[in-house]
Amino acid sequence: MQPSAAPGSSQGKRDARWMYSVLPVSIATGPLGTLIALYLVNLNGRALGTIYASLAVAGFNGVSIPAAIFWGRATDRFHSRKPLIAASYSLMALTLFALSIVNTSIGVITVYALFSFISAAAATPPPDWPSFKRAFDELFAILNGMNLLFLRLP
């Protein structure tokens, strides 16, 4: 067994580059909530569809908290994030496929809640989270500044 690299060393940074694979998946699945809401409104009409869309969002958010606790404990127990994230991506693909098959509102809400539980496994923080968080905070500050600049321009 090889000794692990210190979080600040170049070896630690090189080993953590796989974490950037999360970005394309997050970009691809980000608009899913909007698509689910639009599908439910299209399936059930505006009045009933709005209620079902609200239930879908509530189910997604209600499942995400226990899912985060579950997957956090799983990563602490197994001491490895790569296999859990790879399994999460595979199961996310299956749930997205299941969404294309299900044609009832309750089925869509259930599969969407299951997607919330599975996608939480890919959201576990890396071991050197403070350095990642600092980089993301800097990027957010730059993008936020650009956004404010563009909003002020005529």
PDB file of N, CA and C in Angstrom, residues 7 12 16 18-19 81 124-132:
ATOM      1  N   PRO A   7      -2.362  16.730   1.491  1.00  0.00           N
ATOM      2  CA  PRO A   7      -3.376  17.439   0.712  1.00  0.00           C
ATOM      3  C   PRO A   7      -2.829  18.606  -0.103  1.00  0.00           C
ATOM      4  N   GLY A  12      -1.019  15.091  -4.323  1.00  0.00           N
ATOM      5  CA  GLY A  12      -2.399  15.144  -3.866  1.00  0.00           C
ATOM      6  C   GLY A  12      -3.293  15.856  -4.853  1.00  0.00           C
ATOM      7  N   ALA A  16      -6.417  14.155  -7.237  1.00  0.00           N
ATOM      8  CA  ALA A  16      -7.777  14.675  -7.076  1.00  0.00           C
ATOM      9  C   ALA A  16      -8.347  15.240  -8.376  1.00  0.00           C
ATOM     10  N   TRP A  18      -9.467  13.729 -10.869  1.00  0.00           N
ATOM     11  CA  TRP A  18     -10.631  12.965 -11.318  1.00  0.00           C
ATOM     12  C   TRP A  18     -11.924  13.590 -10.833  1.00  0.00           C
ATOM     13  N   MET A  19     -11.848  14.406  -9.771  1.00  0.00           N
ATOM     14  CA  MET A  19     -13.041  15.037  -9.230  1.00  0.00           C
ATOM     15  C   MET A  19     -13.676  16.004 -10.231  1.00  0.00           C
ATOM     16  N   ARG A  81     -13.960   7.392  -2.604  1.00  0.00           N
ATOM     17  CA  ARG A  81     -15.071   8.067  -3.260  1.00  0.00           C
ATOM     18  C   ARG A  81     -15.250   7.631  -4.709  1.00  0.00           C
ATOM     19  N   THR A 124     -20.423  13.955  -2.743  1.00  0.00           N
ATOM     20  CA  THR A 124     -19.611  13.895  -1.528  1.00  0.00           C
ATOM     21  C   THR A 124     -18.364  14.746  -1.715  1.00  0.00           C
ATOM     22  N   PRO A 125     -17.991  15.526  -0.711  1.00  0.00           N
ATOM     23  CA  PRO A 125     -16.848  16.429  -0.873  1.00  0.00           C
ATOM     24  C   PRO A 125     -15.527  15.669  -0.943  1.00  0.00           C
ATOM     25  N   PRO A 126     -14.545  16.234  -1.648  1.00  0.00           N
ATOM     26  CA  PRO A 126     -13.230  15.610  -1.728  1.00  0.00           C
ATOM     27  C   PRO A 126     -12.500  15.711  -0.390  1.00  0.00           C
ATOM     28  N   PRO A 127     -11.417  14.934  -0.216  1.00  0.00           N
ATOM     29  CA  PRO A 127     -10.712  14.946   1.068  1.00  0.00           C
ATOM     30  C   PRO A 127     -10.123  16.304   1.422  1.00  0.00           C
ATOM     31  N   ASP A 128      -9.649  17.041   0.436  1.00  0.00           N
ATOM     32  CA  ASP A 128      -9.085  18.357   0.722  1.00  0.00           C
ATOM     33  C   ASP A 128     -10.074  19.439   0.307  1.00  0.00           C
ATOM     34  N   TRP A 129     -11.278  19.353   0.852  1.00  0.00           N
ATOM     35  CA  TRP A 129     -12.371  20.245   0.488  1.00  0.00           C
ATOM     36  C   TRP A 129     -12.036  21.723   0.653  1.00  0.00           C
ATOM     37  N   PRO A 130     -11.322  22.164   1.703  1.00  0.00           N
ATOM     38  CA  PRO A 130     -11.056  23.597   1.820  1.00  0.00           C
ATOM     39  C   PRO A 130     -10.356  24.193   0.600  1.00  0.00           C
ATOM     40  N   SER A 131      -9.397  23.469  -0.013  1.00  0.00           N
ATOM     41  CA  SER A 131      -8.717  24.022  -1.185  1.00  0.00           C
ATOM     42  C   SER A 131      -9.657  24.072  -2.388  1.00  0.00           C
ATOM     43  N   PHE A 132     -10.516  23.046  -2.548  1.00  0.00           N
ATOM     44  CA  PHE A 132     -11.502  23.064  -3.626  1.00  0.00           C
ATOM     45  C   PHE A 132     -12.502  24.195  -3.404  1.00  0.00           C
TER      46      PHE A 132
END
